[in-house]
Short mmCIF file of N, CA and C in Angstrom, two decimals:
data_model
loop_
_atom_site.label_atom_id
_atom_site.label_comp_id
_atom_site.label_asym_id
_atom_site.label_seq_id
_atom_site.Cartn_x
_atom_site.Cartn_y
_atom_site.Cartn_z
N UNK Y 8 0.84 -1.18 0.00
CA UNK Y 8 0.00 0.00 0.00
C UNK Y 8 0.89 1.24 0.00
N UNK Y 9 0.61 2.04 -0.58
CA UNK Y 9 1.19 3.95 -0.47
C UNK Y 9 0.69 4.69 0.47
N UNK Y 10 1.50 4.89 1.49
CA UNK Y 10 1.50 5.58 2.20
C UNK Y 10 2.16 6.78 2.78
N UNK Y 11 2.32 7.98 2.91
CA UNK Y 11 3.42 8.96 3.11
C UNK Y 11 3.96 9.00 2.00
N UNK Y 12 5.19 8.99 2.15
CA UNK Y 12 6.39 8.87 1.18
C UNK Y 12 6.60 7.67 0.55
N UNK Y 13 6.12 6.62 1.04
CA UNK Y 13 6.36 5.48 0.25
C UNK Y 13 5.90 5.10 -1.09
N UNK Y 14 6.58 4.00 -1.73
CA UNK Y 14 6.57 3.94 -3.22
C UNK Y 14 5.80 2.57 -3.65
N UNK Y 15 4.98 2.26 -4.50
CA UNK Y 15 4.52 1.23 -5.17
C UNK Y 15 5.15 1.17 -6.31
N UNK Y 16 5.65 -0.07 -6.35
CA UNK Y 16 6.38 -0.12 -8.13
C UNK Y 16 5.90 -1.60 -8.20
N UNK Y 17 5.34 -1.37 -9.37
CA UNK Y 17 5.37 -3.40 -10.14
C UNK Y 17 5.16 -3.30 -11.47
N UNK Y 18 4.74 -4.52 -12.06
CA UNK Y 18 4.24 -4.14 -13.71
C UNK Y 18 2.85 -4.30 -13.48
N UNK Y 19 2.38 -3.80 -14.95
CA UNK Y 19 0.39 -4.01 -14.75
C UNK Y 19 0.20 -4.99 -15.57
N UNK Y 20 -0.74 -5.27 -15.13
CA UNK Y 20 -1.57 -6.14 -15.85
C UNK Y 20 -3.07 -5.44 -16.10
N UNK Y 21 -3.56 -5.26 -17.36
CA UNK Y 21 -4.67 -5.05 -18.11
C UNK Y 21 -5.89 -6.28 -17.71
N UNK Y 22 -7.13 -5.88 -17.18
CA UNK Y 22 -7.63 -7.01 -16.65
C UNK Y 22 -8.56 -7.53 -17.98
N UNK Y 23 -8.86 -8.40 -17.56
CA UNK Y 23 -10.04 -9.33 -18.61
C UNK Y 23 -11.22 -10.01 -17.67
N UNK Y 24 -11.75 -9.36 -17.54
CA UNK Y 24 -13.23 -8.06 -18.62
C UNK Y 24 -12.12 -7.22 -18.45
N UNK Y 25 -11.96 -6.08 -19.00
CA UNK Y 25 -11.57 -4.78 -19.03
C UNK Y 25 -11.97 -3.92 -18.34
N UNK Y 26 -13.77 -3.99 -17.85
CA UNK Y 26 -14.41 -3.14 -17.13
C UNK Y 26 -14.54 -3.98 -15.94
N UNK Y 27 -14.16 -4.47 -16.01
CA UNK Y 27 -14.01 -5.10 -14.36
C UNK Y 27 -14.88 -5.57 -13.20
N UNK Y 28 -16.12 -5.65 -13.95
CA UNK Y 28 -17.41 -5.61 -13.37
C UNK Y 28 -17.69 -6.76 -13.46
N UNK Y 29 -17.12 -8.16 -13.56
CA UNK Y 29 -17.48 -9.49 -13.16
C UNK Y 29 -16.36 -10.44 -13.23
N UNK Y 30 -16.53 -11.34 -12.35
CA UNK Y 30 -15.16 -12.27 -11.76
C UNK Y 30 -14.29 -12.19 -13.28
N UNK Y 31 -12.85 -12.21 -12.57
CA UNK Y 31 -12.05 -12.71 -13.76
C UNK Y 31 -12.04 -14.42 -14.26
N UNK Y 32 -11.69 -14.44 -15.50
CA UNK Y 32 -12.33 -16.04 -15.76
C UNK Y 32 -11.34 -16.81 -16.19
N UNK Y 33 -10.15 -17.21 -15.87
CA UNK Y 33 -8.92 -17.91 -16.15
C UNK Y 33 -9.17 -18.65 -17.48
N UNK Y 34 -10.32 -19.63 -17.41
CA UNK Y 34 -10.60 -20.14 -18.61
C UNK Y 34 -11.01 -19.31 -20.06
N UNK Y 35 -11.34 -18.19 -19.92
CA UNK Y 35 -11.22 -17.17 -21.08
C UNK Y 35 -10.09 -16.08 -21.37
N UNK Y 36 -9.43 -16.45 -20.74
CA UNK Y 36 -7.63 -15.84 -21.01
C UNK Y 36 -7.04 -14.97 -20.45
N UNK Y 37 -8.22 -15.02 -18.93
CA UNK Y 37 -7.69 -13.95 -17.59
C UNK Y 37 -6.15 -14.25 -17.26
N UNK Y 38 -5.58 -13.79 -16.18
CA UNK Y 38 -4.15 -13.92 -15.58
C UNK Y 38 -5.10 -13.71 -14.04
N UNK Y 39 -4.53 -14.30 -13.24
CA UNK Y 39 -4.63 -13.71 -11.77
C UNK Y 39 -3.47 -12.47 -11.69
N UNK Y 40 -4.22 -11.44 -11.11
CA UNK Y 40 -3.19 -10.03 -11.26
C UNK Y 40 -2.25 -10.32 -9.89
N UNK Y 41 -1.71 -11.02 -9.45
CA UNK Y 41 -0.90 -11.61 -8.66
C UNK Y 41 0.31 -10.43 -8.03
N UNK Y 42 0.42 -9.89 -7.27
CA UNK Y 42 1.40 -8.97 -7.17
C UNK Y 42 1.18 -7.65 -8.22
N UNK Y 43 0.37 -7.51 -8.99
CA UNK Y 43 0.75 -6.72 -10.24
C UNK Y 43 -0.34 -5.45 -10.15
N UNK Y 44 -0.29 -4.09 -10.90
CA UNK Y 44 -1.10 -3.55 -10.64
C UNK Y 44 -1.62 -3.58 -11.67
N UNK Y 45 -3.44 -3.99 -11.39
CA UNK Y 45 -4.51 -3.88 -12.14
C UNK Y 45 -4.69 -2.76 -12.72
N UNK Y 46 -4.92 -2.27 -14.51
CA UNK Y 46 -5.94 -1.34 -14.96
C UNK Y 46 -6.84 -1.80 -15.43
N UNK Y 47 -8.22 -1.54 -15.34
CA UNK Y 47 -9.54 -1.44 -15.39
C UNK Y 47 -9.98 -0.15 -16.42
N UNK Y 48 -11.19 -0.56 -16.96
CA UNK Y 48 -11.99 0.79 -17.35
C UNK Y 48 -13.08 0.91 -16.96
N UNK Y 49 -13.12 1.89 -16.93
CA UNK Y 49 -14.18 2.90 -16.13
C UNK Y 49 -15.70 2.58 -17.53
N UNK Y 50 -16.68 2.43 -16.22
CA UNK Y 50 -17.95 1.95 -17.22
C UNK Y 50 -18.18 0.65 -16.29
N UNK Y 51 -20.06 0.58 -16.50
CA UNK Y 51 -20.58 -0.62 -16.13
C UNK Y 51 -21.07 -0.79 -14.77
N UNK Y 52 -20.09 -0.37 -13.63
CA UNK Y 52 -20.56 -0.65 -12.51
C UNK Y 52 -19.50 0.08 -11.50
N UNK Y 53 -19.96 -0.06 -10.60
CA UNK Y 53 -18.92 1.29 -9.01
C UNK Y 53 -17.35 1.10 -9.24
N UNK Y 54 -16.91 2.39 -8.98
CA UNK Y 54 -15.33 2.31 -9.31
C UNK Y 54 -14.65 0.96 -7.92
N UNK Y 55 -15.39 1.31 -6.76
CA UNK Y 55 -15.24 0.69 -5.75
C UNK Y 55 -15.35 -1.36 -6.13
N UNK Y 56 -16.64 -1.64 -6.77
CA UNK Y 56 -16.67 -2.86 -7.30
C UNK Y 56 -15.41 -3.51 -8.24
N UNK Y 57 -14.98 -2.36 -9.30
CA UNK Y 57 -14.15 -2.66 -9.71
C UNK Y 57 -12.58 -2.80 -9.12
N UNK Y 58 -12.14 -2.17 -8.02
CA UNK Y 58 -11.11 -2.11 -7.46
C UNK Y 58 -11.28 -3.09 -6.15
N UNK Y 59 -11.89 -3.67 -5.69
CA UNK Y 59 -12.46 -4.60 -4.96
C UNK Y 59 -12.17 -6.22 -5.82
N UNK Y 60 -12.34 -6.66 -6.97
CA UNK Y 60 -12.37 -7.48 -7.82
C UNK Y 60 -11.29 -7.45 -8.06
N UNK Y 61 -10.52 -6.42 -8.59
CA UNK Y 61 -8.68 -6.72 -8.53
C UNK Y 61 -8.32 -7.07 -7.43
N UNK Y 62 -8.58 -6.37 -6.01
CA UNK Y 62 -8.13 -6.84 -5.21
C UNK Y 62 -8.07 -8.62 -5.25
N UNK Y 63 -9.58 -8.88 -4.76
CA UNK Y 63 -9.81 -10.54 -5.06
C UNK Y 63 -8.45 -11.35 -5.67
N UNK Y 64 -8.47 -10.77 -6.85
CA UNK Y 64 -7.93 -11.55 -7.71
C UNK Y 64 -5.56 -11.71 -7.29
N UNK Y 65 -5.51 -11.10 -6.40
CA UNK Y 65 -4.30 -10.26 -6.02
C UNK Y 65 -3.44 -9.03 -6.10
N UNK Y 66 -4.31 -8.28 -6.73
CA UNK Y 66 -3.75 -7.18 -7.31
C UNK Y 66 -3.36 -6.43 -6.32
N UNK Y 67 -1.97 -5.40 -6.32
CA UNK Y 67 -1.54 -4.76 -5.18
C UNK Y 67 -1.85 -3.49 -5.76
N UNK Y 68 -2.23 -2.96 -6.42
CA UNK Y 68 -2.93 -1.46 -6.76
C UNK Y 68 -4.12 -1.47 -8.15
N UNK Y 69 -4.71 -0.35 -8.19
CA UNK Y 69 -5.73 -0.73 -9.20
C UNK Y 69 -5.53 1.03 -10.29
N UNK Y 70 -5.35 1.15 -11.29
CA UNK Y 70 -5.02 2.10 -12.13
C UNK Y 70 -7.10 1.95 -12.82
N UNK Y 71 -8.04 2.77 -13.02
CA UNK Y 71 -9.03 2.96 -13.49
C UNK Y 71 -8.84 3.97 -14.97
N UNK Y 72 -9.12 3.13 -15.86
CA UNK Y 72 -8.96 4.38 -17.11
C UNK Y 72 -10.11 4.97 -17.63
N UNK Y 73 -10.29 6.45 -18.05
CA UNK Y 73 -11.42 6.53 -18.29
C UNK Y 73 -11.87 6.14 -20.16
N UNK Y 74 -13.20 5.64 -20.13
CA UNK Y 74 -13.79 4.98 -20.88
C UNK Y 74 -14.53 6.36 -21.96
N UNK Y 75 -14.28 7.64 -21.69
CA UNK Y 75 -14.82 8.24 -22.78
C UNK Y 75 -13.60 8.82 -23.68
N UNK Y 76 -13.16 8.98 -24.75
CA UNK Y 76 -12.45 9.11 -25.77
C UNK Y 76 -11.90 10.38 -25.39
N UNK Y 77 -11.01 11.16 -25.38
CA UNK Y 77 -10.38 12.16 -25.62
C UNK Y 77 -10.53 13.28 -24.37
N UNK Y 78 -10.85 12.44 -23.27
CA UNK Y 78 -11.25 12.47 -21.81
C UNK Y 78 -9.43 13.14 -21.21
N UNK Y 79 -9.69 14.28 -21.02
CA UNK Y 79 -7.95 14.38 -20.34
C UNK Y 79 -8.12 15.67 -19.60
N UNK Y 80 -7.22 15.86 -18.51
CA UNK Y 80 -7.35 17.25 -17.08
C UNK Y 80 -7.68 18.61 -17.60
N UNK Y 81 -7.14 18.53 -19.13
CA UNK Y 81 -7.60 20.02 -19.57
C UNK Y 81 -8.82 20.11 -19.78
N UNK Y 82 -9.54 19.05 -20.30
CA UNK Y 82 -11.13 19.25 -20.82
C UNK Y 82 -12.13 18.84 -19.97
N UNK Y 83 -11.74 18.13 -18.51
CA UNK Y 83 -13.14 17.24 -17.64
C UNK Y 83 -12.54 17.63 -16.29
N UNK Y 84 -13.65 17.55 -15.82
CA UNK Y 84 -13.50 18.31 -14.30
C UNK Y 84 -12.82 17.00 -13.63
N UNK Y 85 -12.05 17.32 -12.73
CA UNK Y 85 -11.93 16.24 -11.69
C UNK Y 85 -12.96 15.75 -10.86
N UNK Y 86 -12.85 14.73 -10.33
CA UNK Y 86 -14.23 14.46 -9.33
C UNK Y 86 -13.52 12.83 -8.44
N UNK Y 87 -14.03 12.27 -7.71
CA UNK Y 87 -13.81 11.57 -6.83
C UNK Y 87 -14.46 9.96 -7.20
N UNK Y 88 -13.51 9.09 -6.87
CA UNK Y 88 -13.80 7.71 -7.58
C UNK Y 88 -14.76 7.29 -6.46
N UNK Y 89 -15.71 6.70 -6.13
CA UNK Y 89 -16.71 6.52 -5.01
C UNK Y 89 -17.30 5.31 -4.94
N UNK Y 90 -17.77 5.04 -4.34
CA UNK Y 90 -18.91 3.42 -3.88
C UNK Y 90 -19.21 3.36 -2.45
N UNK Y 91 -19.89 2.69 -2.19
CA UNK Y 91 -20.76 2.66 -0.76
C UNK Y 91 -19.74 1.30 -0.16
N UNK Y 92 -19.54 1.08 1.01
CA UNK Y 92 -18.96 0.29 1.87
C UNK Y 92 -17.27 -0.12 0.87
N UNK Y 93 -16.39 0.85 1.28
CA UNK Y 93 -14.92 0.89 0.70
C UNK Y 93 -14.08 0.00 1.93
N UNK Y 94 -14.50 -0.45 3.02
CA UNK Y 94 -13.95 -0.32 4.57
C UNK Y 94 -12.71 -1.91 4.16
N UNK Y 95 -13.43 -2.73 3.00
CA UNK Y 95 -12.61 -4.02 2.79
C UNK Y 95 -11.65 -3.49 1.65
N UNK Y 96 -12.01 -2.58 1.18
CA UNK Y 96 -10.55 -1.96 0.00
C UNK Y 96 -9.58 -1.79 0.83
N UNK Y 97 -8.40 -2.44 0.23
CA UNK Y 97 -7.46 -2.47 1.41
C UNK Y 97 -5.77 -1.53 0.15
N UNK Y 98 -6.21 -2.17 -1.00
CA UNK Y 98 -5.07 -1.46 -1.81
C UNK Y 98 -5.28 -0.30 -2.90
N UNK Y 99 -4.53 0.74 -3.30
CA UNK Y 99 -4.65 2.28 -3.48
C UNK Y 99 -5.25 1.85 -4.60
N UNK Y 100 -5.87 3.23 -5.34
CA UNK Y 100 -6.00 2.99 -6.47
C UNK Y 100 -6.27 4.35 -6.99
N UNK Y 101 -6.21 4.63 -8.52
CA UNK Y 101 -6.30 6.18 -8.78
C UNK Y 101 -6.96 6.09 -10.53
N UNK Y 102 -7.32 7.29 -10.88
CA UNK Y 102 -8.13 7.29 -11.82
C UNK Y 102 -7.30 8.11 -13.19
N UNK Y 103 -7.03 7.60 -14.41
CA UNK Y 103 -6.15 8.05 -15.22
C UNK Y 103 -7.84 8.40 -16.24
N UNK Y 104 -7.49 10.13 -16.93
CA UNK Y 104 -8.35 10.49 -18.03
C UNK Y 104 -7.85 9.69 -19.30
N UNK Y 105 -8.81 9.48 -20.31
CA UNK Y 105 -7.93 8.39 -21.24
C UNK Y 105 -7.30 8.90 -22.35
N UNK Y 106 -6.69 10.25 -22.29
CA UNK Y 106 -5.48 10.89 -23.43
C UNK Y 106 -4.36 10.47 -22.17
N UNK Y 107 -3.99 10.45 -21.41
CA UNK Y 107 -3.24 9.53 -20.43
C UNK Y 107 -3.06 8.63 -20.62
N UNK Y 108 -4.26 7.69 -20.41
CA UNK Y 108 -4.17 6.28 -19.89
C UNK Y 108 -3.62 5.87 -21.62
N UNK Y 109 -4.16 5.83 -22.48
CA UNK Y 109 -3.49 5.63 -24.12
C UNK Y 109 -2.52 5.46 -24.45
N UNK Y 110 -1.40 6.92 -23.58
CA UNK Y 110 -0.10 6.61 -23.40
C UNK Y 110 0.91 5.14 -22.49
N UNK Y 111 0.15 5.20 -21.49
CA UNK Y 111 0.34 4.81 -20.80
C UNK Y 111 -0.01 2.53 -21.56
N UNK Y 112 -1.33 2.69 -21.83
CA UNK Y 112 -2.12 1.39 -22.42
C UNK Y 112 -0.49 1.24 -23.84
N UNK Y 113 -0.44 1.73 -24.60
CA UNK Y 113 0.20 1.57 -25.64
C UNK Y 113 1.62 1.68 -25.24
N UNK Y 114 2.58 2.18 -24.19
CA UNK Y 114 4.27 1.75 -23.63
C UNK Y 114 3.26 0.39 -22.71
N UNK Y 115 2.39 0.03 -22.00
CA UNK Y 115 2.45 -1.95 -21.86
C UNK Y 115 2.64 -2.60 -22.77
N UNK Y 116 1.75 -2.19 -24.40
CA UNK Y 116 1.64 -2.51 -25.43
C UNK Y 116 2.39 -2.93 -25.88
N UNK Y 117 3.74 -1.75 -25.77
CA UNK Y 117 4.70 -2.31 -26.97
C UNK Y 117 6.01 -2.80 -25.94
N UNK Y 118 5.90 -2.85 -24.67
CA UNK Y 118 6.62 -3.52 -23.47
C UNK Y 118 6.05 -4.57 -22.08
N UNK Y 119 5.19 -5.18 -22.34
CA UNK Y 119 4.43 -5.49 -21.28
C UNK Y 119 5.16 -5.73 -20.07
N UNK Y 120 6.58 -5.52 -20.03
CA UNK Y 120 7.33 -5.81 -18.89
C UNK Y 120 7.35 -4.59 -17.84
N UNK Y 121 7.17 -2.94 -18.97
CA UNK Y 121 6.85 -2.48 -18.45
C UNK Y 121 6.58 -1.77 -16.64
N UNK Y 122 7.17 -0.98 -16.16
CA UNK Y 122 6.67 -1.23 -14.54
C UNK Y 122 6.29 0.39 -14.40
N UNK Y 123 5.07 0.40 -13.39
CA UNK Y 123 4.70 1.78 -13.08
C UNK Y 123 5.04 1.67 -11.85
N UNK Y 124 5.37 3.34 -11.49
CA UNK Y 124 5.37 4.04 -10.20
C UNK Y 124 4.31 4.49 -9.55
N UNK Y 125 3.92 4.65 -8.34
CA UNK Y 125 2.39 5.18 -7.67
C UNK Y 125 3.08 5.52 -6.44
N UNK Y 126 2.81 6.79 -6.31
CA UNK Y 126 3.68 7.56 -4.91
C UNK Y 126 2.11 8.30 -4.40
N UNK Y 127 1.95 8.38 -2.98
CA UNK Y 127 0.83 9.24 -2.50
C UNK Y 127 1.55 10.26 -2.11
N UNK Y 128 0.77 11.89 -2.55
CA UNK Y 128 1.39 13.23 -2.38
C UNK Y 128 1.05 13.15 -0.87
N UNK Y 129 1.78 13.30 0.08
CA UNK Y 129 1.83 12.69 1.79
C UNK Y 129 1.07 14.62 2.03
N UNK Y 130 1.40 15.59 1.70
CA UNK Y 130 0.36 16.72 1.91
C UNK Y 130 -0.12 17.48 0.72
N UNK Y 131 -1.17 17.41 0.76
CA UNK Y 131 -2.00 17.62 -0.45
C UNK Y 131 -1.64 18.94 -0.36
N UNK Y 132 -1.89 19.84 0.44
CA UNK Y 132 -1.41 21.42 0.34
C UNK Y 132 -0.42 21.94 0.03
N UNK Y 133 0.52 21.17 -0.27
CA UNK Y 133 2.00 21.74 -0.81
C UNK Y 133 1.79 21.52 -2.88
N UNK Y 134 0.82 21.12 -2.81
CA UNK Y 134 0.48 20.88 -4.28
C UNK Y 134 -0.29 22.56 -4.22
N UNK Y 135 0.30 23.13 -5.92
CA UNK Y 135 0.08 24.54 -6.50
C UNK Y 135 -1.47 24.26 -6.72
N UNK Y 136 -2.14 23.54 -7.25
CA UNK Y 136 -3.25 23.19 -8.11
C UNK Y 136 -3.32 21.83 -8.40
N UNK Y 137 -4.31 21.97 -8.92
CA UNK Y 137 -4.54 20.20 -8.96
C UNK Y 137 -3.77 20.18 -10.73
N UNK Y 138 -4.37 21.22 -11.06
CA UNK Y 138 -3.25 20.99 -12.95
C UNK Y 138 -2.13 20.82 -12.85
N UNK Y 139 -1.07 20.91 -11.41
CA UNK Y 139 -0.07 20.83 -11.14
C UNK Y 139 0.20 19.41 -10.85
N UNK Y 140 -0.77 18.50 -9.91
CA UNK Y 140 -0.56 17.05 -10.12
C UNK Y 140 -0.39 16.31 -11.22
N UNK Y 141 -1.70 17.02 -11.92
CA UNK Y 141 -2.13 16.25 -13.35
C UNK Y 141 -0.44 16.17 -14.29
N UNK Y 142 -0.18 17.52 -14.19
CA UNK Y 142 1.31 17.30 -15.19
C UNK Y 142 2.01 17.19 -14.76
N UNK Y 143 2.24 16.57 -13.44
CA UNK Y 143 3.72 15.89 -12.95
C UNK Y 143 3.37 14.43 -13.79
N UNK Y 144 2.00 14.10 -13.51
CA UNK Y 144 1.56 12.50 -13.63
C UNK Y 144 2.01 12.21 -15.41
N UNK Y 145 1.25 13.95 -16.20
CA UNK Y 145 1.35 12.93 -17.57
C UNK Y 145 3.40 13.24 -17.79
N UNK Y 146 4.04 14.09 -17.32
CA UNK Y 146 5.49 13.83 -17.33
C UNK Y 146 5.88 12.40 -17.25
N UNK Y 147 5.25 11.84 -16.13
CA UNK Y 147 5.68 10.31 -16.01
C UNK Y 147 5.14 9.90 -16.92
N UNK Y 148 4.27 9.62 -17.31
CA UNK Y 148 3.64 8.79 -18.42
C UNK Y 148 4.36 8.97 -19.94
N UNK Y 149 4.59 10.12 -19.92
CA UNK Y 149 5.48 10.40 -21.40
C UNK Y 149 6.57 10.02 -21.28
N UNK Y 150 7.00 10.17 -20.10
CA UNK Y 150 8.67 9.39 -20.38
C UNK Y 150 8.68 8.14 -20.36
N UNK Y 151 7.43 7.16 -20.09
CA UNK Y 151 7.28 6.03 -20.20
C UNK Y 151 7.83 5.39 -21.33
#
C-alpha cells in the first residue's frame, strides 16, 4: 500500500473483462493479477466494485482508465472515484483520463514488462493546483 512517502512499483496487468465488473475467468484468457497492478476501465458498474475485484484476484494497486475518448485534465473536471462500503478496500487505487491512460495502455503494449510508479502526495497542500498534479503524472507517463 502507499503511504506517506512510500513507493509502489510493479508491472500491470490489463484485466479481462476490461471493465471489471465481473469475476475474472482464467478459462477465457484472464491472468490472476498476482502482485501486479490492475488497470480497469471505467464503465458498467462502481469504481469501488471494480477495485475490490482486482483486489480478489491479487492485485496490489488498481489504475481505473477513463472509458470516454479524448477524456484528459484540460477538458473534464476532476471528481472523486466513489462506492458505498470501501472499509474491505485495502489497496490504493487512482483514476487516469484516457489521453493519459493511451499513453500509458500503448508503452504496456509495446513492453508489457513495463513497470509503473504510484507515490501518494503525503500533503496535499504543498500541491500549486490540482493541474499541477495532473502534469507531474502525464510527465511520467510520457517518459514512459
Amino acid at each position: 500500500m502507499v503511504l506517506g512517502n512510500k513507493i509502489l512499483k510493479s508491472k500491470a496487468l490489463t484485466l479481462m473483462p476490461f471493465n471489471g465488473c465481473s469475476d475474472l475467468d482464467e478459462a477465457q484468457g484472464s491472468v490472476l493479477a498476482l502482485g501486479l497492478i490492475a488497470i480497469i476501465e471505467r464503465g458498467d458498474c462502481m469504481f469501488v466494485d471494480k477495485v475490490r475485484r482486482a483486489q480478489k484476484f491479487g492485485a496490489i494497486a488498481a489504475i481505473v482508465v477513463d472509458n470516454v475518448p479524448g477524456s484528459s485534465s484540460e477538458n473534464s473536471p476532476l471528481f472523486s472515484m466513489s462506492g458505498d462500503g470501501t472499509d474491505d478496500v485495502k489497496i490504493p487505487s487512482v483514476f487516469m483520463f484516457s489521453v493519459d491512460a493511451q499513453k500509458l495502455l500503448k508503452a504496456l503494449r509495446l513492453n508489457p514488462l513495463t513497470e509503473i510508479t504510484l507515490k501518494e502526495v503525503d500533503d496535499v497542500n504543498r500541491l500549486e493546483t490540482e493541474e499541477s498534479m495532473f502534469y507531474k503524472l502525464k510527465v511520467m507517463v510520457v517518459e514512459v
